[in-house]
């Protein structure tokens, strides 16, 4: 293997720590292309916490800095896990230094931020990879292979329904603030990416969006004894310091119809304010049958029902796609290159998928290739998410293109102003 690439983590909050666990997971397989040499965060407690854990997990303590200037000169790549409002500033500053960047989703907080990142990556001639983990789930890889092989026939309709959340805080206060990345962007951008992964480019969207719950509640506030229920169990130490209730300024529900270039239509409900029965449904109908997909990162089986046949969810799925193989790193981490299910606790699934992102980031730097989710695709997912919010403002179906190109941006105007863009 070639010399390890010196990497720095930029942003050491919840996802920064989860990325460290992903890097350590990859390290344990002996496949890590990186050596972690720096950790930067204006909150030095967070950077130090990450550095301390890195010392245990990776056998070397990265140096700690409050900003990029303080990182070691040897850095060649950074992993940007800052708050979304700083994705573009951190990524562009890193690219201008000649560093390669892997940036968490949403790629930028607005399309104007994304477009600035695209230009910076082109000018620098460096990799800008967007860390989209959901599509790397082995079950979503299998679903993609089945769709690609035409098993469902021509895709016609995607029903995507996620409902739940009530008036509770989703992980953190900032996920309910319009200028920080509201929940429809924070979560919706994953679903936007997955929809384009399965169906190809989206053309138009019409949506009604709502802010149903203007006051959100944080049950962890002030509690030292809270059970670790947050994603990967990392957020409680910050959540207990967040207020018990606060004002939400970002929309929390979208009801949309989305048209794809291949003719398929998505009926899309993303409601993070629903009371009563929670709902998860992702069902794709094609001209030959339908496919029910489990929650991302669950390891549960997908179920295929072809016209006139019984539903299948086992080895027979794999028989339909004889050429389907997971990439070697995913196969090593999940225990096989042809999987229709897997069983790990969530924190382990989470870090394995992040490990896969790191492996790909290292590979594309080394081979000078384009990443699977590069800047253009990362921006498309942001555009599709904002298309829903822009549609509500103008009261019509909007094209993803006009949002992507920052020609339609009424909803984002206030956010751009707050970013100084
Ligand atoms: N892919 C996923 O499944 C997933 C899950 C959670 C979060 N995320 C993404 O990861 C990012 C971070 O989310 P989080 O949950 O870790 O939030 P968080 O609030 O826990 O952490 C954010 C961290 O960024 C730091 N920060 C702020 N400005 C910075 C700057 N200029 N430079 C460096 N660090 C800075 C903060 O001090 C904090 O430590 C977000 O973009 C979020 O959408 C992705």
Short mmCIF file of C-alpha atoms and ligand atoms in Angstrom, two decimals:
data_model
loop_
_atom_site.label_atom_id
_atom_site.label_comp_id
_atom_site.label_asym_id
_atom_site.label_seq_id
_atom_site.Cartn_x
_atom_site.Cartn_y
_atom_site.Cartn_z
CA UNK A 1 0.00 0.00 0.00
CA UNK A 2 1.17 3.56 -0.74
CA UNK A 3 2.08 6.07 2.00
CA UNK A 4 -0.94 6.99 4.17
CA UNK A 5 -2.50 10.35 3.33
CA UNK A 6 -2.39 12.89 6.17
CA UNK A 7 -6.00 13.76 6.99
CA UNK A 8 -7.59 16.32 9.28
CA UNK A 9 -11.09 16.38 10.71
CA UNK A 10 -12.79 19.77 10.46
CA UNK A 11 -15.79 19.91 12.80
CA UNK A 12 -15.67 17.62 15.82
CA UNK A 13 -19.27 17.46 17.05
CA UNK A 14 -21.57 14.46 16.82
CA UNK A 15 -20.86 13.55 13.22
CA UNK A 16 -17.16 14.36 13.60
CA UNK A 17 -16.99 11.74 16.36
CA UNK A 18 -19.02 9.28 14.29
CA UNK A 19 -16.62 9.82 11.39
CA UNK A 20 -13.73 9.05 13.73
CA UNK A 21 -15.43 5.75 14.60
CA UNK A 22 -15.79 5.09 10.85
CA UNK A 23 -12.12 5.80 10.27
CA UNK A 24 -11.22 3.47 13.13
CA UNK A 25 -13.48 0.77 11.67
CA UNK A 26 -11.65 1.04 8.35
CA UNK A 27 -8.29 1.11 10.16
CA UNK A 28 -9.17 -2.24 11.82
CA UNK A 29 -9.68 -3.86 8.40
CA UNK A 30 -6.13 -2.78 7.45
CA UNK A 31 -7.55 -0.83 4.49
CA UNK A 32 -7.32 2.76 5.73
CA UNK A 33 -5.59 5.04 3.22
CA UNK A 34 -5.36 7.81 5.85
CA UNK A 35 -3.46 8.85 8.93
CA UNK A 36 -5.37 11.32 11.12
CA UNK A 37 -2.96 14.15 11.92
CA UNK A 38 -5.29 17.03 12.86
CA UNK A 39 -8.66 17.88 14.39
CA UNK A 40 -10.06 21.39 14.12
CA UNK A 41 -13.12 22.98 15.71
CA UNK A 42 -13.67 26.46 17.14
CA UNK A 43 -15.03 24.57 20.15
CA UNK A 44 -11.71 23.21 21.43
CA UNK A 45 -13.46 20.92 23.93
CA UNK A 46 -14.99 19.07 21.00
CA UNK A 47 -11.69 18.94 19.10
CA UNK A 48 -9.87 17.66 22.19
CA UNK A 49 -12.54 15.05 22.85
CA UNK A 50 -12.12 13.75 19.32
CA UNK A 51 -8.32 13.82 19.57
CA UNK A 52 -8.38 11.89 22.86
CA UNK A 53 -10.64 9.23 21.40
CA UNK A 54 -8.49 9.07 18.25
CA UNK A 55 -5.45 8.37 20.42
CA UNK A 56 -7.27 5.32 21.85
CA UNK A 57 -8.78 4.13 18.59
CA UNK A 58 -5.98 4.85 16.11
CA UNK A 59 -2.91 4.81 18.34
CA UNK A 60 -1.96 8.39 17.56
CA UNK A 61 -3.31 11.68 18.88
CA UNK A 62 -3.98 14.22 16.10
CA UNK A 63 -2.97 17.77 16.84
CA UNK A 64 -5.81 20.09 17.82
CA UNK A 65 -6.60 23.47 16.28
CA UNK A 66 -9.41 26.00 16.39
CA UNK A 67 -9.25 26.63 12.63
CA UNK A 68 -7.62 25.46 9.40
CA UNK A 69 -4.59 27.75 9.88
CA UNK A 70 -3.65 25.82 12.99
CA UNK A 71 -3.61 22.41 11.26
CA UNK A 72 -0.27 20.70 10.54
CA UNK A 73 1.40 21.62 7.23
CA UNK A 74 1.51 17.96 6.17
CA UNK A 75 -2.33 17.78 5.75
CA UNK A 76 -3.43 16.70 2.26
CA UNK A 77 -7.10 15.95 2.83
CA UNK A 78 -9.85 17.10 5.17
CA UNK A 79 -13.14 15.66 6.30
CA UNK A 80 -15.63 18.51 6.78
CA UNK A 81 -18.21 17.72 9.49
CA UNK A 82 -18.97 21.29 10.58
CA UNK A 83 -22.41 22.79 10.95
CA UNK A 84 -23.87 23.09 7.43
CA UNK A 85 -23.48 26.89 7.46
CA UNK A 86 -19.71 26.37 7.35
CA UNK A 87 -19.51 23.57 4.77
CA UNK A 88 -18.75 25.99 1.96
CA UNK A 89 -16.34 28.22 3.91
CA UNK A 90 -14.35 25.27 5.31
CA UNK A 91 -14.37 23.31 2.02
CA UNK A 92 -13.40 26.28 -0.14
CA UNK A 93 -10.60 27.32 2.24
CA UNK A 94 -9.29 23.73 2.21
CA UNK A 95 -9.51 23.41 -1.59
CA UNK A 96 -7.64 26.71 -1.98
CA UNK A 97 -4.85 25.21 0.12
CA UNK A 98 -4.70 22.33 -2.36
CA UNK A 99 -6.32 19.85 0.02
CA UNK A 100 -8.83 17.20 -1.04
CA UNK A 101 -12.22 17.46 0.66
CA UNK A 102 -14.86 15.03 1.80
CA UNK A 103 -17.81 17.11 3.01
CA UNK A 104 -20.83 15.94 4.97
CA UNK A 105 -24.30 16.49 3.54
CA UNK A 106 -25.98 18.82 2.80
CA UNK A 107 -23.12 19.79 0.52
CA UNK A 108 -23.81 23.52 1.04
CA UNK A 109 -26.46 25.36 3.00
CA UNK A 110 -27.87 26.97 -0.17
CA UNK A 111 -27.41 26.45 -3.89
CA UNK A 112 -25.29 29.60 -4.00
CA UNK A 113 -22.97 28.01 -1.44
CA UNK A 114 -22.92 24.76 -3.46
CA UNK A 115 -22.11 26.60 -6.69
CA UNK A 116 -19.18 28.36 -4.99
CA UNK A 117 -17.90 24.97 -3.83
CA UNK A 118 -18.20 23.51 -7.35
CA UNK A 119 -16.15 26.40 -8.74
CA UNK A 120 -13.51 26.07 -6.01
CA UNK A 121 -13.11 22.32 -6.63
CA UNK A 122 -12.74 22.87 -10.38
CA UNK A 123 -10.19 25.65 -9.90
CA UNK A 124 -8.17 23.67 -7.39
CA UNK A 125 -8.33 20.43 -9.41
CA UNK A 126 -8.87 18.57 -6.15
CA UNK A 127 -11.44 15.98 -5.07
CA UNK A 128 -14.67 17.23 -3.52
CA UNK A 129 -16.65 14.23 -2.37
CA UNK A 130 -20.00 14.50 -0.59
CA UNK A 131 -20.43 12.01 2.24
CA UNK A 132 -23.79 10.47 1.33
CA UNK A 133 -23.99 7.37 3.46
CA UNK A 134 -27.53 6.09 2.80
CA UNK A 135 -26.90 4.99 -0.79
CA UNK A 136 -23.89 2.95 0.43
CA UNK A 137 -26.12 0.72 2.53
CA UNK A 138 -25.73 -2.81 1.05
CA UNK A 139 -29.53 -3.15 0.84
CA UNK A 140 -29.79 0.06 -1.19
CA UNK A 141 -26.94 -1.24 -3.39
CA UNK A 142 -29.00 -4.40 -4.02
CA UNK A 143 -32.14 -2.34 -4.73
CA UNK A 144 -30.18 -0.25 -7.20
CA UNK A 145 -28.86 -3.38 -8.94
CA UNK A 146 -32.39 -4.82 -9.23
CA UNK A 147 -33.76 -1.56 -10.69
CA UNK A 148 -30.79 -1.27 -13.05
CA UNK A 149 -31.24 -4.84 -14.28
CA UNK A 150 -34.84 -4.00 -15.21
CA UNK A 151 -36.30 -6.50 -12.75
CA UNK A 152 -39.14 -4.08 -11.92
CA UNK A 153 -39.53 -3.10 -15.56
CA UNK A 154 -39.97 0.60 -16.28
CA UNK A 155 -40.13 2.51 -12.96
CA UNK A 156 -43.49 4.30 -12.67
CA UNK A 157 -44.17 5.41 -9.12
CA UNK A 158 -42.18 5.86 -5.94
CA UNK A 159 -44.14 6.23 -2.72
CA UNK A 160 -41.90 7.71 -0.06
CA UNK A 161 -43.57 8.37 3.30
CA UNK A 162 -41.74 9.25 6.51
CA UNK A 163 -43.89 10.48 9.36
CA UNK A 164 -43.12 10.94 13.04
CA UNK A 165 -41.36 13.30 15.38
CA UNK A 166 -44.29 15.16 16.98
CA UNK A 167 -42.99 18.28 18.73
CA UNK A 168 -39.68 16.77 19.91
CA UNK A 169 -36.25 18.16 19.10
CA UNK A 170 -34.57 16.25 16.29
CA UNK A 171 -31.03 15.74 17.67
CA UNK A 172 -30.18 19.44 18.02
CA UNK A 173 -31.62 22.96 18.04
CA UNK A 174 -29.96 23.96 14.77
CA UNK A 175 -31.92 21.32 12.84
CA UNK A 176 -35.02 23.45 13.45
CA UNK A 177 -33.50 26.75 12.39
CA UNK A 178 -34.00 27.88 8.82
CA UNK A 179 -30.64 29.70 8.63
CA UNK A 180 -28.71 26.73 10.06
CA UNK A 181 -30.28 23.91 7.94
CA UNK A 182 -33.82 22.98 8.81
CA UNK A 183 -34.90 19.39 9.13
CA UNK A 184 -36.35 19.18 5.59
CA UNK A 185 -32.86 19.85 4.27
CA UNK A 186 -30.95 17.95 6.94
CA UNK A 187 -32.91 14.71 6.48
CA UNK A 188 -34.55 15.42 3.13
CA UNK A 189 -31.25 15.72 1.31
CA UNK A 190 -30.54 12.04 2.07
CA UNK A 191 -33.88 11.08 0.56
CA UNK A 192 -33.30 13.38 -2.43
CA UNK A 193 -29.99 11.64 -3.09
CA UNK A 194 -31.54 8.19 -2.74
CA UNK A 195 -34.39 9.06 -5.11
CA UNK A 196 -31.93 10.19 -7.80
CA UNK A 197 -29.74 7.15 -7.09
CA UNK A 198 -32.69 4.87 -7.86
CA UNK A 199 -34.52 6.87 -10.52
CA UNK A 200 -32.01 9.25 -12.10
CA UNK A 201 -32.39 13.02 -12.38
CA UNK A 202 -35.51 14.70 -11.00
CA UNK A 203 -37.04 17.32 -13.32
CA UNK A 204 -39.77 19.12 -11.37
CA UNK A 205 -41.36 19.26 -7.95
CA UNK A 206 -44.60 20.66 -6.61
CA UNK A 207 -44.93 20.83 -2.84
CA UNK A 208 -46.85 22.15 0.08
CA UNK A 209 -44.52 22.70 3.02
CA UNK A 210 -45.45 23.53 6.60
CA UNK A 211 -44.02 24.60 9.91
CA UNK A 212 -46.43 22.64 12.10
CA UNK A 213 -44.56 22.77 15.40
CA UNK A 214 -43.15 26.25 16.12
CA UNK A 215 -42.10 25.19 19.62
CA UNK A 216 -39.89 22.12 19.97
CA UNK A 217 -39.15 20.25 23.19
CA UNK A 218 -35.89 18.69 24.33
CA UNK A 219 -36.53 15.95 26.91
CA UNK A 220 -32.79 15.55 27.61
CA UNK A 221 -32.29 19.17 28.83
CA UNK A 222 -30.44 19.25 32.13
CA UNK A 223 -30.44 15.45 32.49
CA UNK A 224 -27.28 13.54 33.28
CA UNK A 225 -29.10 10.22 33.41
CA UNK A 226 -30.60 10.23 29.90
CA UNK A 227 -30.49 6.95 28.04
CA UNK A 228 -28.29 7.03 24.95
CA UNK A 229 -30.97 7.13 22.30
CA UNK A 230 -29.47 9.62 19.88
CA UNK A 231 -27.86 8.38 16.63
CA UNK A 232 -24.82 6.26 17.59
CA UNK A 233 -25.36 7.42 21.21
CA UNK A 234 -23.03 10.40 20.83
CA UNK A 235 -25.26 13.48 21.18
CA UNK A 236 -26.57 13.33 24.77
CA UNK A 237 -23.64 15.26 26.27
CA UNK A 238 -24.52 18.24 24.07
CA UNK A 239 -28.29 17.75 24.21
CA UNK A 240 -28.40 18.03 27.99
CA UNK A 241 -26.99 21.56 27.65
CA UNK A 242 -29.58 22.59 25.04
CA UNK A 243 -32.77 24.38 26.18
CA UNK A 244 -35.83 22.38 27.28
CA UNK A 245 -37.92 24.19 24.69
CA UNK A 246 -37.18 26.59 21.89
CA UNK A 247 -38.64 28.25 18.83
CA UNK A 248 -38.40 26.44 15.50
CA UNK A 249 -38.04 28.62 12.41
CA UNK A 250 -37.63 25.93 9.74
CA UNK A 251 -40.45 24.07 8.05
CA UNK A 252 -40.94 20.56 9.39
CA UNK A 253 -43.21 18.91 6.81
CA UNK A 254 -43.33 18.58 3.03
CA UNK A 255 -46.05 16.99 0.88
CA UNK A 256 -44.83 16.76 -2.68
CA UNK A 257 -45.12 15.34 -6.16
CA UNK A 258 -41.82 14.91 -7.99
CA UNK A 259 -41.32 14.06 -11.67
CA UNK A 260 -38.20 12.26 -12.91
CA UNK A 261 -36.62 12.39 -16.36
CA UNK A 262 -37.36 8.68 -16.86
CA UNK A 263 -41.09 9.42 -16.51
CA UNK A 264 -41.43 8.08 -12.97
CA UNK A 265 -43.32 10.11 -10.38
CA UNK A 266 -42.68 10.22 -6.65
CA UNK A 267 -45.39 10.82 -4.13
CA UNK A 268 -43.27 12.21 -1.31
CA UNK A 269 -44.26 12.88 2.27
CA UNK A 270 -41.61 13.93 4.76
CA UNK A 271 -43.35 14.97 7.98
CA UNK A 272 -41.20 15.44 11.08
CA UNK A 273 -44.09 16.85 13.08
CA UNK A 274 -46.54 13.96 12.86
CA UNK A 275 -48.35 12.86 16.02
CA UNK A 276 -49.86 9.42 16.44
CA UNK A 277 -48.74 6.50 14.35
CA UNK A 278 -45.25 6.81 12.88
CA UNK A 279 -44.79 5.65 9.31
CA UNK A 280 -41.98 4.49 7.08
CA UNK A 281 -42.70 3.48 3.52
CA UNK A 282 -40.50 3.45 0.46
CA UNK A 283 -42.19 1.46 -2.29
CA UNK A 284 -41.26 1.53 -5.94
CA UNK A 285 -43.73 0.37 -8.58
CA UNK A 286 -42.60 -0.54 -12.10
CA UNK A 287 -44.21 -2.07 -15.17
CA UNK A 288 -43.35 -5.59 -13.94
CA UNK A 289 -43.82 -5.37 -10.19
CA UNK A 290 -43.07 -3.54 -6.96
CA UNK A 291 -40.35 -3.35 -4.36
CA UNK A 292 -40.70 -2.43 -0.68
CA UNK A 293 -37.54 -0.98 0.82
CA UNK A 294 -36.65 -1.13 4.51
CA UNK A 295 -35.37 1.87 6.49
CA UNK A 296 -31.88 2.98 5.47
CA UNK A 297 -29.14 1.53 7.68
CA UNK A 298 -31.45 -1.11 9.15
CA UNK A 299 -30.04 -4.21 7.44
CA UNK A 300 -33.58 -5.49 6.97
CA UNK A 301 -34.61 -7.24 3.78
CA UNK A 302 -36.25 -5.62 0.82
CA UNK A 303 -39.31 -7.32 -0.56
CA UNK A 304 -39.92 -7.81 -4.26
CA UNK A 305 -43.31 -8.68 -5.70
CA UNK A 306 -43.38 -9.42 -9.42
CA UNK A 307 -46.73 -9.59 -11.21
CA UNK A 308 -48.45 -12.92 -10.63
CA UNK A 309 -45.68 -14.25 -8.36
CA UNK A 310 -45.25 -14.57 -4.60
CA UNK A 311 -43.22 -11.91 -2.81
CA UNK A 312 -39.55 -12.76 -2.28
CA UNK A 313 -37.02 -11.30 0.17
CA UNK A 314 -34.19 -13.85 0.29
CA UNK A 315 -31.46 -15.51 -1.80
CA UNK A 316 -33.84 -15.50 -4.77
CA UNK A 317 -33.33 -11.72 -5.00
CA UNK A 318 -29.65 -12.32 -5.66
CA UNK A 319 -30.44 -14.92 -8.33
CA UNK A 320 -32.12 -12.12 -10.31
CA UNK A 321 -28.89 -10.09 -10.40
CA UNK A 322 -26.09 -12.64 -10.91
CA UNK A 323 -23.55 -9.90 -11.61
CA UNK A 324 -24.29 -7.95 -8.40
CA UNK A 325 -21.21 -7.51 -6.18
CA UNK A 326 -20.57 -5.07 -3.33
CA UNK A 327 -17.24 -3.27 -3.55
CA UNK A 328 -14.39 -5.04 -1.67
CA UNK A 329 -14.39 -2.65 1.33
CA UNK A 330 -18.16 -2.91 1.86
CA UNK A 331 -17.93 -6.68 1.45
CA UNK A 332 -15.09 -6.90 4.00
CA UNK A 333 -16.97 -4.73 6.52
CA UNK A 334 -20.42 -6.32 6.12
CA UNK A 335 -19.29 -9.92 5.68
CA UNK A 336 -19.94 -10.78 2.04
CA UNK A 337 -20.14 -9.29 -1.43
CA UNK A 338 -23.69 -10.49 -2.16
CA UNK A 339 -25.99 -9.64 0.74
CA UNK A 340 -29.78 -9.39 1.08
CA UNK A 341 -29.67 -8.67 4.82
CA UNK A 342 -27.18 -7.93 7.60
CA UNK A 343 -27.31 -7.81 11.38
CA UNK A 344 -25.33 -5.29 13.41
CA UNK A 345 -26.29 -2.79 16.10
CA UNK A 346 -26.89 0.71 14.71
CA UNK A 347 -23.61 2.30 15.88
CA UNK A 348 -21.71 -0.45 14.06
CA UNK A 349 -23.74 -0.05 10.85
CA UNK A 350 -23.20 3.69 11.07
CA UNK A 351 -19.44 3.44 11.36
CA UNK A 352 -19.16 0.76 8.66
CA UNK A 353 -20.93 2.99 6.13
CA UNK A 354 -18.69 5.92 7.06
CA UNK A 355 -15.70 3.59 6.68
CA UNK A 356 -16.88 2.87 3.13
CA UNK A 357 -16.99 6.61 2.43
CA UNK A 358 -13.44 7.03 3.65
CA UNK A 359 -12.22 4.08 1.59
CA UNK A 360 -13.73 5.58 -1.56
CA UNK A 361 -12.37 9.05 -0.72
CA UNK A 362 -8.85 7.59 -0.43
CA UNK A 363 -9.24 5.59 -3.63
CA UNK A 364 -10.39 8.51 -5.78
CA UNK A 365 -7.58 10.72 -4.48
CA UNK A 366 -5.07 7.99 -5.21
CA UNK A 367 -6.42 7.08 -8.65
CA UNK A 368 -7.38 10.65 -9.60
CA UNK A 369 -10.94 9.59 -10.30
CA UNK A 370 -14.28 11.28 -9.76
CA UNK A 371 -16.05 10.32 -6.51
CA UNK A 372 -19.42 8.54 -6.64
CA UNK A 373 -21.14 11.58 -5.13
CA UNK A 374 -19.15 14.51 -6.42
CA UNK A 375 -19.94 18.20 -6.19
CA UNK A 376 -22.49 18.22 -9.03
CA UNK A 377 -24.47 15.33 -7.61
CA UNK A 378 -24.21 16.67 -4.06
CA UNK A 379 -25.60 19.98 -5.29
CA UNK A 380 -28.45 18.23 -7.13
CA UNK A 381 -29.65 16.65 -3.89
CA UNK A 382 -29.61 20.07 -2.20
CA UNK A 383 -31.49 21.49 -5.20
CA UNK A 384 -34.19 18.83 -5.04
CA UNK A 385 -34.67 19.45 -1.30
CA UNK A 386 -34.95 23.20 -1.82
CA UNK A 387 -37.21 22.71 -4.86
CA UNK A 388 -39.91 21.65 -2.39
CA UNK A 389 -39.45 24.75 -0.23
CA UNK A 390 -39.19 27.07 -3.25
CA UNK A 391 -42.35 25.53 -4.70
CA UNK A 392 -44.30 26.53 -1.60
CA UNK A 393 -43.08 30.14 -1.95
CA UNK A 394 -44.00 30.54 -5.63
CA UNK A 395 -47.10 28.35 -5.52
CA UNK A 396 -46.26 26.31 -8.59
CA UNK A 397 -44.28 23.30 -9.75
CA UNK A 398 -40.63 24.30 -10.03
CA UNK A 399 -37.83 22.80 -12.08
CA UNK A 400 -34.89 21.33 -10.21
CA UNK A 401 -32.68 23.03 -12.79
CA UNK A 402 -33.83 26.58 -11.92
CA UNK A 403 -33.14 25.88 -8.26
CA UNK A 404 -29.81 24.18 -8.98
CA UNK A 405 -28.66 27.12 -11.08
CA UNK A 406 -29.72 29.55 -8.33
CA UNK A 407 -32.25 31.27 -10.59
CA UNK A 408 -35.13 30.49 -8.21
CA UNK A 409 -34.09 31.28 -4.66
CA UNK A 410 -36.83 33.25 -2.89
CA UNK A 411 -36.94 30.82 0.02
CA UNK A 412 -33.14 30.79 0.28
CA UNK A 413 -32.77 34.60 0.07
CA UNK A 414 -32.78 35.06 3.84
CA UNK A 415 -30.31 32.20 4.31
CA UNK A 416 -27.97 33.56 1.63
CA UNK A 417 -28.13 36.97 3.34
CA UNK A 418 -27.25 35.42 6.70
CA UNK A 419 -24.29 33.67 5.07
CA UNK A 420 -23.17 36.88 3.37
CA UNK A 421 -23.66 35.25 -0.04
N1 LIG B 1 -24.70 11.51 7.07
C1 LIG B 1 -25.35 11.42 8.20
O1 LIG B 1 -25.98 10.42 8.49
C2 LIG B 1 -25.28 12.57 9.16
C3 LIG B 1 -25.72 12.43 10.47
C4 LIG B 1 -25.58 13.50 11.34
C5 LIG B 1 -25.04 14.69 10.90
N2 LIG B 1 -24.65 14.80 9.60
C6 LIG B 1 -24.09 16.07 9.10
O2 LIG B 1 -22.86 16.34 9.76
C7 LIG B 1 -22.72 17.74 9.96
C8 LIG B 1 -22.48 18.02 11.42
O3 LIG B 1 -23.60 17.58 12.15
P1 LIG B 1 -23.47 17.17 13.69
O4 LIG B 1 -24.60 16.31 14.00
O5 LIG B 1 -22.09 16.69 13.94
O6 LIG B 1 -23.64 18.61 14.39
P2 LIG B 1 -23.04 19.05 15.78
O7 LIG B 1 -23.76 20.28 16.17
O8 LIG B 1 -23.03 17.88 16.72
O9 LIG B 1 -21.51 19.39 15.48
C9 LIG B 1 -21.10 20.45 14.67
C10 LIG B 1 -19.67 20.80 15.03
O10 LIG B 1 -19.18 21.74 14.06
C11 LIG B 1 -18.39 22.67 14.80
N3 LIG B 1 -18.17 23.86 13.98
C12 LIG B 1 -18.95 24.93 13.82
N4 LIG B 1 -18.36 25.81 12.98
C13 LIG B 1 -17.18 25.29 12.61
C14 LIG B 1 -16.13 25.73 11.77
N5 LIG B 1 -16.18 26.88 11.13
N6 LIG B 1 -15.04 24.91 11.64
C15 LIG B 1 -14.99 23.75 12.28
N7 LIG B 1 -15.96 23.27 13.08
C16 LIG B 1 -17.04 24.05 13.25
C17 LIG B 1 -19.17 22.88 16.08
O11 LIG B 1 -18.37 23.52 17.07
C18 LIG B 1 -19.53 21.45 16.41
O12 LIG B 1 -18.50 20.82 17.14
C19 LIG B 1 -23.99 18.38 9.41
O13 LIG B 1 -23.78 18.83 8.11
C20 LIG B 1 -24.99 17.24 9.41
O14 LIG B 1 -26.00 17.39 8.42
C21 LIG B 1 -24.74 13.77 8.74
#
